[in-house]
Coordinates of C-alpha atoms in Angstrom, one line a residue:
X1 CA -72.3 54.5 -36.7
X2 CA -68.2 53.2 -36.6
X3 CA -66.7 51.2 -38.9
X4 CA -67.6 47.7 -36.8
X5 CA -71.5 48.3 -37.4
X6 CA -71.2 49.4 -41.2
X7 CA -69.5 45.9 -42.0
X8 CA -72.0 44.3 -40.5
X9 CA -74.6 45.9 -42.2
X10 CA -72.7 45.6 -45.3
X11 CA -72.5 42.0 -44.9
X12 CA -76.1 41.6 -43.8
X13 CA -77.4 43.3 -46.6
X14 CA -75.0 40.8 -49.0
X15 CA -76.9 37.7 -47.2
X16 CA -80.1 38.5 -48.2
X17 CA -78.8 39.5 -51.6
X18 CA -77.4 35.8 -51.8
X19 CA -80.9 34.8 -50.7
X20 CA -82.6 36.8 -53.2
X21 CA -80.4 35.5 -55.9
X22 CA -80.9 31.9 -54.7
X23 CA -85.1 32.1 -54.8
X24 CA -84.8 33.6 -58.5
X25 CA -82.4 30.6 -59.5
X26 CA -85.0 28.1 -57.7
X27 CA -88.3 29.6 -59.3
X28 CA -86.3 29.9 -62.9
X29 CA -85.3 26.2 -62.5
X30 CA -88.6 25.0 -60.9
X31 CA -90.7 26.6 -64.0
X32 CA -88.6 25.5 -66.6
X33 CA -88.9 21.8 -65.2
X34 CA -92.6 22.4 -65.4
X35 CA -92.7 23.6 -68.6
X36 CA -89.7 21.5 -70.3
X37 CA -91.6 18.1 -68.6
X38 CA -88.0 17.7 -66.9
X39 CA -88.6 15.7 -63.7
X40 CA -85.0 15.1 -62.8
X41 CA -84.9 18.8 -62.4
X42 CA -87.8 19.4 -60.2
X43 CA -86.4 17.1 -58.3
X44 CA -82.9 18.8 -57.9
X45 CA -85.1 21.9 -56.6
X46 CA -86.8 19.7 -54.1
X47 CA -83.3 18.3 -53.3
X48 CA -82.4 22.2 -52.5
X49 CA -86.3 22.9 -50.4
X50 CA -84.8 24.1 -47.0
X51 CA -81.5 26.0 -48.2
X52 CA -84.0 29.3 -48.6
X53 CA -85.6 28.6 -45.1
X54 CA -81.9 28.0 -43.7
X55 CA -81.0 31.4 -44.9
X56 CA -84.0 33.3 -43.8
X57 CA -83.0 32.2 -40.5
X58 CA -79.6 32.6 -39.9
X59 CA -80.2 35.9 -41.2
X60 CA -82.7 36.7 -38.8
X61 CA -79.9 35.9 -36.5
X62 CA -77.3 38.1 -37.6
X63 CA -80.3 41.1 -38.0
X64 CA -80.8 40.7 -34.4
X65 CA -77.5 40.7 -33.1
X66 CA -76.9 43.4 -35.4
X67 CA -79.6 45.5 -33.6
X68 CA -78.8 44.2 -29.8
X69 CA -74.9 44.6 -29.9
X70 CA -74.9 47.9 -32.0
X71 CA -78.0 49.8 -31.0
X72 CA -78.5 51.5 -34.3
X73 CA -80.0 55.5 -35.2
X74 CA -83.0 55.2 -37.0
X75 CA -82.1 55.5 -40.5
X76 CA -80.2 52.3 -39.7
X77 CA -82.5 50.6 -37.6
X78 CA -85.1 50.9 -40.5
X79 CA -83.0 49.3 -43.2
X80 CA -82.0 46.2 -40.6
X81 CA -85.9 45.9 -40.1
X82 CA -86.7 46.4 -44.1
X83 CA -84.0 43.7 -44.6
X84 CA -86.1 41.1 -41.7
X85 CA -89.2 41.6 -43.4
X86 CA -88.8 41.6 -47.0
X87 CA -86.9 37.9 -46.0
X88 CA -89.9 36.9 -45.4
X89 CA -90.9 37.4 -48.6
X90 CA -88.4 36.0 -50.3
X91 CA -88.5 32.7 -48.2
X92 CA -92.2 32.8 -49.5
X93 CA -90.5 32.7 -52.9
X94 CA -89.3 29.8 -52.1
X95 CA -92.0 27.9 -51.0
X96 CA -93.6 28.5 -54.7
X97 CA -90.3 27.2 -56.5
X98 CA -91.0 23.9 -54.1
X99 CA -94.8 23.9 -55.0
X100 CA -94.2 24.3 -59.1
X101 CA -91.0 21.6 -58.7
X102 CA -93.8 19.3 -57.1
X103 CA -96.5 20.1 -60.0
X104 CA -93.4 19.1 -62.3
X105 CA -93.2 15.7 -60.7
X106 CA -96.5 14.8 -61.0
X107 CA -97.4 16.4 -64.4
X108 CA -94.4 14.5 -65.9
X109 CA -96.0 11.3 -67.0
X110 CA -99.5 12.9 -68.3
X111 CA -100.4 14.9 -71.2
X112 CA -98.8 18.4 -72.0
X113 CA -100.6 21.2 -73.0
X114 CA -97.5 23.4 -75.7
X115 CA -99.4 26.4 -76.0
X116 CA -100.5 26.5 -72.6
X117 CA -96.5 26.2 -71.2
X118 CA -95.7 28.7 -73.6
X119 CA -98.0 30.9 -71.8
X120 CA -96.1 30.3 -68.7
X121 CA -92.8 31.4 -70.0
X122 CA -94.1 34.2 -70.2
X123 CA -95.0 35.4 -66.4
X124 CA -91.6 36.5 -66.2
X125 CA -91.1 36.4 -62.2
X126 CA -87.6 35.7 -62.7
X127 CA -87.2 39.0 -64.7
X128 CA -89.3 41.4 -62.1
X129 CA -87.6 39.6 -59.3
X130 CA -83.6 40.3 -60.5
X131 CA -85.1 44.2 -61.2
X132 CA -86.5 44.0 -57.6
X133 CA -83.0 42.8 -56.4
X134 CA -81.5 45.6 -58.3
X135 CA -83.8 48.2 -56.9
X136 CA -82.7 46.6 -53.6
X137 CA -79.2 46.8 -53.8
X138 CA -78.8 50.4 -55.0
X139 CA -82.2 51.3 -53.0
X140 CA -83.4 52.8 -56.3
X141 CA -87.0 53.8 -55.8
X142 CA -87.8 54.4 -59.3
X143 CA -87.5 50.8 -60.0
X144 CA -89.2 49.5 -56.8
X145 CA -92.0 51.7 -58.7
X146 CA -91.3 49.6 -62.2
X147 CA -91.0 47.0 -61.0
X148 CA -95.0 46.6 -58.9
X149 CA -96.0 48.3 -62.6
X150 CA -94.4 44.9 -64.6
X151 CA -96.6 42.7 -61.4
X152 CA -99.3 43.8 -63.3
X153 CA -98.7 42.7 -66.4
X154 CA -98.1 39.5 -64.8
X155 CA -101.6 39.8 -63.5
X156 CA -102.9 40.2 -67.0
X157 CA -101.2 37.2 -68.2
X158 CA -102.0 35.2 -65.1
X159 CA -105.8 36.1 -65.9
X160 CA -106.2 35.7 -69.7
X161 CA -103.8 31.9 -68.6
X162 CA -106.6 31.2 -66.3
X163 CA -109.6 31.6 -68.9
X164 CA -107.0 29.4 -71.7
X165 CA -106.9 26.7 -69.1
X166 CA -110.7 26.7 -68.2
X167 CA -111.7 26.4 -71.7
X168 CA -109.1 23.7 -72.8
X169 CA -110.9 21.8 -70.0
X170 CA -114.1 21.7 -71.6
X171 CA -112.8 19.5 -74.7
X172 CA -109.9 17.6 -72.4
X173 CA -112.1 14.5 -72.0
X174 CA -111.0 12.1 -68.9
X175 CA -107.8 13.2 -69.4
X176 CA -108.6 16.9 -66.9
X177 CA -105.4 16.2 -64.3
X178 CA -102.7 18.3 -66.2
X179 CA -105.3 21.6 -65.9
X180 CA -105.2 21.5 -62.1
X181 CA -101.3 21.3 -62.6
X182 CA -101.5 24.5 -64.7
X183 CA -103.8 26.1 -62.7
X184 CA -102.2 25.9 -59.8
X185 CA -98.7 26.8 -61.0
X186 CA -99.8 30.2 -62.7
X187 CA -101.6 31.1 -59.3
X188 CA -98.3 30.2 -57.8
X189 CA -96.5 32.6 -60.2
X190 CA -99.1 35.1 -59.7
X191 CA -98.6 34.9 -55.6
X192 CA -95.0 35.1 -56.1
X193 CA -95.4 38.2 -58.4
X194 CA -97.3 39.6 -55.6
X195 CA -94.1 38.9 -53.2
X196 CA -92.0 41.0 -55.2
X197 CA -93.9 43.7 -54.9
X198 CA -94.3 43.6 -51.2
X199 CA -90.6 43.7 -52.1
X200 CA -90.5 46.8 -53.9
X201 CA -92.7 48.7 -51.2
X202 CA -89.4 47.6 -48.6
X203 CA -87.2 49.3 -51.0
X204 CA -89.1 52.5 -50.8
X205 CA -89.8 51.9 -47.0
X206 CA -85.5 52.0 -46.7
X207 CA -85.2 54.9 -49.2
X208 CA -87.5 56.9 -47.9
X209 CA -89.3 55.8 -44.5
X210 CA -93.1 55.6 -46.7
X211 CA -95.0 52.5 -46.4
X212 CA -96.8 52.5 -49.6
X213 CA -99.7 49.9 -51.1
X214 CA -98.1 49.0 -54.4
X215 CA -100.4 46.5 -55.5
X216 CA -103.4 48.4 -56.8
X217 CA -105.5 45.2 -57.4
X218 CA -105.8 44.9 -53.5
X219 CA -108.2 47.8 -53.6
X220 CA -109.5 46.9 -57.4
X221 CA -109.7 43.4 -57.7
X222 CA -111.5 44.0 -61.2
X223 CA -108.8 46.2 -62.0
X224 CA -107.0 43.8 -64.5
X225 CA -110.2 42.5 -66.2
X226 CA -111.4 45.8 -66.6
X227 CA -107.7 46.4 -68.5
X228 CA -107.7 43.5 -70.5
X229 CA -111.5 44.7 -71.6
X230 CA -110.0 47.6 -72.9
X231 CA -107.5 45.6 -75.2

């Protein structure tokens, strides 16, 4: 392809790495409000809510254009398409930052849980999603690989969070609110660890034109309890 079509992509590709970038600032910042019982913060992420959703669109845009003005060869074509699709992903990412920030607000004048927050420091989304980025950007299929490896860590944690939660709740009295709060912001994490992954399958997708299942707890759903059995 010339020179015209290569900026383009270039510049494409530096949109949704922008994008990318943006999500992981809003999850990092929408957990830590959660966690840190910072309201003013959730609310700066709510404040933010449709910046994500404005970029997914406007670079659906330039995608399409891309495709209709330059008429791209296939190798091209298929990292345009990998670049529409995993935005969907990321604007997904977004969603859950808004869901958490919410969770924030209305956890902020009940009871905390310490040990239970703790525990949600230590999903680590924003760590697996800057690798994911990484992975991206140099279309490095070993780390797309590490990367849906880490997700299931994050499943382990998500699950042994889930059984903390539940048993807290049997000695939490009246005061049960904060535990919906909790478990609903780890199964937001977990979804969003699922996201990156769908991720890190576009990054082989681009590298190498496989579409690959790298979430093996699609087809094993006991696949993480039979894991944590082991430990």
């Amino acid at each position: 392809m010339g020179a015209i079509f290569n900026d383009e992509l270039k510049r494409l590709r530096g949109h949704f790495m922008e994008m990318g970038i943006d999500a992981s600032e809003q999850i990092y910042q929408a957990t830590k409000a959660f966690t840190e019982n910072d309201p003013q913060l959730a609310k700066q992420v709510l404040a933010a809510d449709t910046r994500i959703n404005d970029e997914e669109v406007k670079l659906e845009k330039e995608a399409l254009k891309l495709m209709a003005l330059q008429q791209p060869v296939a190798s091209d074509f298929r990292k345009i398409i990998g670049i529409l699709k995993a935005s969907s992903d990321i604007e997904r990412l977004g969603d859950y930052a808004t869901h958490i920030a919410r969770a924030a607000i209305d956890l902020s004048d009940r009871g905390h849980n310490p040990t239970i927050e703790e525990q949600i420091e230590q999903m680590m989304i924003r760590e697996i999603l800057e690798r994911v980025l990484d992975a991206y950007a140099y279309t490095n299929e070993q780390l797309a690989y590490e990367v849906a490896n880490k997700d299931i860590q994050v499943d382990m944690i998500y699950v042994q969070q889930q059984q903390a939660i539940m048993t807290a709740l049997t000695t939490a009295g009246a005061n049960v609110k904060p535990y919906g709060d909790y478990l609903s912001v780890i199964r937001f994490l977990e979804r969003a660890g699922d996201h990156i992954v769908n991720l890190a399958e576009w990054v082989i997708y681009i590298g190498s034109v496989k579409l690959v299942e790298l979430n093996p707890g699609k087809a094993d759903p006991d696949m993480v309890k039979r894991k944590l059995s082991k430990k």
